[in-house]
PDB file of C-alpha atoms in Angstrom:
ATOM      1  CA  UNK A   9     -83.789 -38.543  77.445  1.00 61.00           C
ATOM      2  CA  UNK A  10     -83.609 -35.150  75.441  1.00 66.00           C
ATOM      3  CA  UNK A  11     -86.104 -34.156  73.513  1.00 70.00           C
ATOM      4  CA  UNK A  12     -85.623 -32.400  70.199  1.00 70.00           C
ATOM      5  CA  UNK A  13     -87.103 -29.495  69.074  1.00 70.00           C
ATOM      6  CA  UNK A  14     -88.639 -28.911  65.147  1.00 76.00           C
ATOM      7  CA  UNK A  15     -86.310 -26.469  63.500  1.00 77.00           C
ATOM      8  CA  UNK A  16     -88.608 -23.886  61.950  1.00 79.00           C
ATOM      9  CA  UNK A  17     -88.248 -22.393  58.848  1.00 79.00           C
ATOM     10  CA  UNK A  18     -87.088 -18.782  58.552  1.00 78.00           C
ATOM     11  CA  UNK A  19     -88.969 -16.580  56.527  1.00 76.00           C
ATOM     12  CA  UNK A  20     -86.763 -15.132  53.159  1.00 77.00           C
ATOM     13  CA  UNK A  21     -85.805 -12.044  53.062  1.00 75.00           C
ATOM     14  CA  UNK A  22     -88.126 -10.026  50.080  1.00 72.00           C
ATOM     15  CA  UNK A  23     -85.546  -7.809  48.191  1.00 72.00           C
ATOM     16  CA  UNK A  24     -86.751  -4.684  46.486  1.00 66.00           C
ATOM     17  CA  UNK A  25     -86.317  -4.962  42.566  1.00 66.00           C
ATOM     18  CA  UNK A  26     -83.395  -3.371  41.053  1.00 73.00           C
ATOM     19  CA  UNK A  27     -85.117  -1.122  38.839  1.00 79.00           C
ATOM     20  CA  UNK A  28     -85.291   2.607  38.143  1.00 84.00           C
ATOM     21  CA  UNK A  29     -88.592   4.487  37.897  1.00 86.00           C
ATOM     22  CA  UNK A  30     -88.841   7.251  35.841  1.00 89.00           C
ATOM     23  CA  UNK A  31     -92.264   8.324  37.282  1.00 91.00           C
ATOM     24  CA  UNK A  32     -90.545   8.199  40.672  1.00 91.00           C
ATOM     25  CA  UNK A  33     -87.844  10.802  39.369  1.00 93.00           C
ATOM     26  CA  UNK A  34     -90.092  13.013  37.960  1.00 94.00           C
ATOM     27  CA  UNK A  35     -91.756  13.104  41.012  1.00 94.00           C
ATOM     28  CA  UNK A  36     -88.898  13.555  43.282  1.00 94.00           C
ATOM     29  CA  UNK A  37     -87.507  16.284  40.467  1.00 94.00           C
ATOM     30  CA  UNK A  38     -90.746  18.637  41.023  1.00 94.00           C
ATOM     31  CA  UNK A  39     -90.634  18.458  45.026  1.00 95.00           C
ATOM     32  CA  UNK A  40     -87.307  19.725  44.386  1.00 93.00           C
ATOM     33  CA  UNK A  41     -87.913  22.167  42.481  1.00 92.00           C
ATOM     34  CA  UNK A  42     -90.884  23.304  44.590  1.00 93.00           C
ATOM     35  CA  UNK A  43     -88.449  23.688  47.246  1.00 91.00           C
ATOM     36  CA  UNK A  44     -85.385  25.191  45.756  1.00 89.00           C
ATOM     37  CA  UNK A  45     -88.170  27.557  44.096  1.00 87.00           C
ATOM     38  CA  UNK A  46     -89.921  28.316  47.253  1.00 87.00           C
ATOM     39  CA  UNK A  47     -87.098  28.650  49.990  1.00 86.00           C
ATOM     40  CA  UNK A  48     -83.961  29.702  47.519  1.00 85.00           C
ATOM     41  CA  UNK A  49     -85.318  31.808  44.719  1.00 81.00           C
ATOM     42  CA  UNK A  50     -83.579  29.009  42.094  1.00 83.00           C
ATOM     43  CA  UNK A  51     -84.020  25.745  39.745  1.00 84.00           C
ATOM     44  CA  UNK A  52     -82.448  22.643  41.461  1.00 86.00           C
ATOM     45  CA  UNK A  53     -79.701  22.978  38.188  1.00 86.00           C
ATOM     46  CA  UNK A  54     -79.239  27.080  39.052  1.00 82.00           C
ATOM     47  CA  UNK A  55     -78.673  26.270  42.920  1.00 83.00           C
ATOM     48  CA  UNK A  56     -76.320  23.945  41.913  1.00 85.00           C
ATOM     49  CA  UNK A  57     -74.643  25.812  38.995  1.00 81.00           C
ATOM     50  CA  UNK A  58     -75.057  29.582  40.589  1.00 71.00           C
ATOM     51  CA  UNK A  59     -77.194  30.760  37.566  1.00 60.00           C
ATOM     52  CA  UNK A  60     -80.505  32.287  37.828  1.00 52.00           C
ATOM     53  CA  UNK A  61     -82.738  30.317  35.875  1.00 49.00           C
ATOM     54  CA  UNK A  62     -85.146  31.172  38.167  1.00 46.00           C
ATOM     55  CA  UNK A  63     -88.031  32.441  35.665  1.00 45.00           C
ATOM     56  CA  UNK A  64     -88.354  29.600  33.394  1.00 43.00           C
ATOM     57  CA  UNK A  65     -89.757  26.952  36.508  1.00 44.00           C
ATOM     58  CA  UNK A  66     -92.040  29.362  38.160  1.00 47.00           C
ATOM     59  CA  UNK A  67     -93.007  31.799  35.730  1.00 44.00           C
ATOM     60  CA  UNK A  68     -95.242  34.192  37.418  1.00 46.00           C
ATOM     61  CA  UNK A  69     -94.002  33.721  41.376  1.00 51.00           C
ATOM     62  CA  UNK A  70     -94.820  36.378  43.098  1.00 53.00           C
ATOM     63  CA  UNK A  71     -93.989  35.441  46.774  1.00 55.00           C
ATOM     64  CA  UNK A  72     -91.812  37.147  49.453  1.00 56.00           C
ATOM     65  CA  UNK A  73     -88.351  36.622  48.624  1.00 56.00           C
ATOM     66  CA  UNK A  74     -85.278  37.632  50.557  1.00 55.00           C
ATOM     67  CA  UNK A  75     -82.170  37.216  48.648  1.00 56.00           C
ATOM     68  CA  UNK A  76     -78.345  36.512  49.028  1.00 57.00           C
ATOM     69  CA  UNK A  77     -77.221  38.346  45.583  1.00 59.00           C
ATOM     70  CA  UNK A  78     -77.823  41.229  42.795  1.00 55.00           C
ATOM     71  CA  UNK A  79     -79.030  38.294  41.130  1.00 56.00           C
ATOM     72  CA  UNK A  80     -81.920  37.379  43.150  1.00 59.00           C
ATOM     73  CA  UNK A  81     -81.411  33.657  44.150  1.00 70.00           C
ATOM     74  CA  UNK A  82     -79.715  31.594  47.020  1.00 80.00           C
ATOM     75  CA  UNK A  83     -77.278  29.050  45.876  1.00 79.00           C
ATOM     76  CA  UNK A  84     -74.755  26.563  46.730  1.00 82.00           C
ATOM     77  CA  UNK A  85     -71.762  29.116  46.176  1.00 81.00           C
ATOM     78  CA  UNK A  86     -73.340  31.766  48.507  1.00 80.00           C
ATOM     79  CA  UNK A  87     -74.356  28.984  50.817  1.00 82.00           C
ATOM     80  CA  UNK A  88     -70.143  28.218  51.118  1.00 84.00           C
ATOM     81  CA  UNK A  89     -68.605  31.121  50.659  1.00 82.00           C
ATOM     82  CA  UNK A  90     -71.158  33.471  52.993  1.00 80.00           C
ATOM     83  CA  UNK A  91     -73.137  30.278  54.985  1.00 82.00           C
ATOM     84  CA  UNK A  92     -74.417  32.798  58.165  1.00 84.00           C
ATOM     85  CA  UNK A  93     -76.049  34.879  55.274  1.00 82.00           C
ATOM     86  CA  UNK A  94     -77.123  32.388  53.214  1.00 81.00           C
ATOM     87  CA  UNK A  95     -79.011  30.624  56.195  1.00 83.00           C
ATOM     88  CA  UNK A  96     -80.639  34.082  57.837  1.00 83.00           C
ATOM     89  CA  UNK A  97     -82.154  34.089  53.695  1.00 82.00           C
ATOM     90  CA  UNK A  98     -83.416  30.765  53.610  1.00 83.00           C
ATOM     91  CA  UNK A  99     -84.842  31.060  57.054  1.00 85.00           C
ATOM     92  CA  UNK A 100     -86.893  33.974  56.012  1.00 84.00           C
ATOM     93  CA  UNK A 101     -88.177  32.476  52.878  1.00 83.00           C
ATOM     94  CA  UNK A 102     -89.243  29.043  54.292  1.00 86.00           C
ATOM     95  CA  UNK A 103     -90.963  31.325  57.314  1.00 87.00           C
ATOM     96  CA  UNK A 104     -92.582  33.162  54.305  1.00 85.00           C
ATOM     97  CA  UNK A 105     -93.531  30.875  52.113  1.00 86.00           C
ATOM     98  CA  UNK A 106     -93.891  27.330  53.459  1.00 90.00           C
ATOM     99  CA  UNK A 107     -97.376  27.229  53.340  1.00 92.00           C
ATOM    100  CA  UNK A 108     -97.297  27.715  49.578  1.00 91.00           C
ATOM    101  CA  UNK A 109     -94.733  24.767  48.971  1.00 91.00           C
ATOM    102  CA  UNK A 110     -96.575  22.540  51.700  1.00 94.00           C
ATOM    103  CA  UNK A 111     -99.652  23.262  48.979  1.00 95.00           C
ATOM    104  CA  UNK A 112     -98.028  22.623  45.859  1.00 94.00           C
ATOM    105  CA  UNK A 113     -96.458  19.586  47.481  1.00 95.00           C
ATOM    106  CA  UNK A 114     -99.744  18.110  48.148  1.00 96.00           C
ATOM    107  CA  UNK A 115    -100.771  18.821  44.333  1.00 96.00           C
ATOM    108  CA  UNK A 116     -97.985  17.295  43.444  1.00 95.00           C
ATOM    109  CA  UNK A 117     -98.610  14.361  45.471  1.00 95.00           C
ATOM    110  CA  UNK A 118    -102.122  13.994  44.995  1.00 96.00           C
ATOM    111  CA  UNK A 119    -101.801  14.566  41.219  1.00 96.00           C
ATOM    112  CA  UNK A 120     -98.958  11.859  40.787  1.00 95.00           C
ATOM    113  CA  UNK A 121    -101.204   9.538  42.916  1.00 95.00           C
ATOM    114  CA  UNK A 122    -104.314  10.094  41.186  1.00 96.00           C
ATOM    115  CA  UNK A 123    -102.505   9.919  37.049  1.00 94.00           C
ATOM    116  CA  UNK A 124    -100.548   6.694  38.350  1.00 92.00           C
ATOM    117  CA  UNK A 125    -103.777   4.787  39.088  1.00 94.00           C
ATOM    118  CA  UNK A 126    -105.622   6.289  35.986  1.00 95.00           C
ATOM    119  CA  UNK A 127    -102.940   5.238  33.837  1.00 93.00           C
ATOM    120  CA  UNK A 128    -101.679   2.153  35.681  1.00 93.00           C
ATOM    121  CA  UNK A 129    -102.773  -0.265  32.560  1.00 93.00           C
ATOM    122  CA  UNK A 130    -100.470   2.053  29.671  1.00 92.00           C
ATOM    123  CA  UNK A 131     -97.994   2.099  32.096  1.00 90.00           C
ATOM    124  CA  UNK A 132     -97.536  -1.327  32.611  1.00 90.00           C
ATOM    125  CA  UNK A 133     -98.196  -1.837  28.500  1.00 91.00           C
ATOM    126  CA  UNK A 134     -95.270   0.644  28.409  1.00 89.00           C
ATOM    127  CA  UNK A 135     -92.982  -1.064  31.035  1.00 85.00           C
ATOM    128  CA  UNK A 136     -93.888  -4.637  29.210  1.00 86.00           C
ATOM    129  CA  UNK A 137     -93.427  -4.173  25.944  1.00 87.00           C
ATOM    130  CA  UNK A 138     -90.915  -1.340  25.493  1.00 85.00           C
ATOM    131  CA  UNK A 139     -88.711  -0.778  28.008  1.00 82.00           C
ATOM    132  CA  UNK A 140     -88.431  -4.739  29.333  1.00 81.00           C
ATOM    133  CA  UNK A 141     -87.367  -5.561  26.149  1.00 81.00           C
ATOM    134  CA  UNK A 142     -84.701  -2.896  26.056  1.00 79.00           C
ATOM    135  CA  UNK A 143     -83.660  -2.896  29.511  1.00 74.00           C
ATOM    136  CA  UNK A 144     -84.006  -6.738  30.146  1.00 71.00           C
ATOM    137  CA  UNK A 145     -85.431  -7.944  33.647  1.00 62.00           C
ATOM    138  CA  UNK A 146     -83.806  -5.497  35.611  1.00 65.00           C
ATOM    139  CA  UNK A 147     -83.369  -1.769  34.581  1.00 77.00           C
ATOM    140  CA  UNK A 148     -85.817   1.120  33.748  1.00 79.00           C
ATOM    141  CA  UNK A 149     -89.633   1.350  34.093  1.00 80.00           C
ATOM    142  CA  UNK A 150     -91.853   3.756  33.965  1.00 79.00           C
TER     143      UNK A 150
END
């Protein structure tokens, strides 16, 4: 006689929600700029674009820099078109100054943390009533 076995159930699958957090962005944005700042001497948008628009994001930097150009900054067009040079500069600038990115990446962190959990009542007020309506059930929050 066989006997039969219970089929169990299988647990579903939890999907993330499709939204887009602008908190998150802003977040991600100023490690990004800490780094490009830090290691290349740029903005994320002048390391893309090959402009210096390096004193408007860190006004006041005063760190050891070693550079690429007249200009002063590392970007993406000296990282192609000169990569061996390009690399030795970013080398020396993350041996130079990591420890002052690893520190404003954990004020970053720590400050995000902290202002997300002080303000986690306006932000969901926010995400509610102003950008659910706009957005509908899936889209932006804050």
């Amino acid at each position: 006689m066989k006997k039969f076995m219970v089929r169990r159930r299988k647990a579903k699958r939890r999907s993330r929600p499709k939204t887009f957090r602008l908190l998150g962005a802003i977040e991600s944005y100023a490690y990004l700029s800490i780094m490009t700042s830090n290691f290349l001497g740029n903005s994320p948008l002048g390391v893309l674009t090959s402009g210096s628009d390096i004193r408007s994001p860190v006004a006041g930097y005063s760190g050891d820099m070693t550079y690429v150009n007249a200009d002063n900054t590392v970007s993406l067009q000296e990282m192609i078109s000169s990569p061996s040079l390009a690399f030795q500069a970013v080398n020396s600038n993350v041996m130079s100054n990591w420890q002052n990115a690893a520190l404003q990446s954990f004020f970053v962190g720590a400050s995000f943390k902290i202002g997300r959990q002080l303000l986690r009542k306006p932000i969901a007020n926010v995400n509610r009533n102003i950008f659910k309506p706009l957005t509908g059930a899936a889209g932006i929050r804050l």
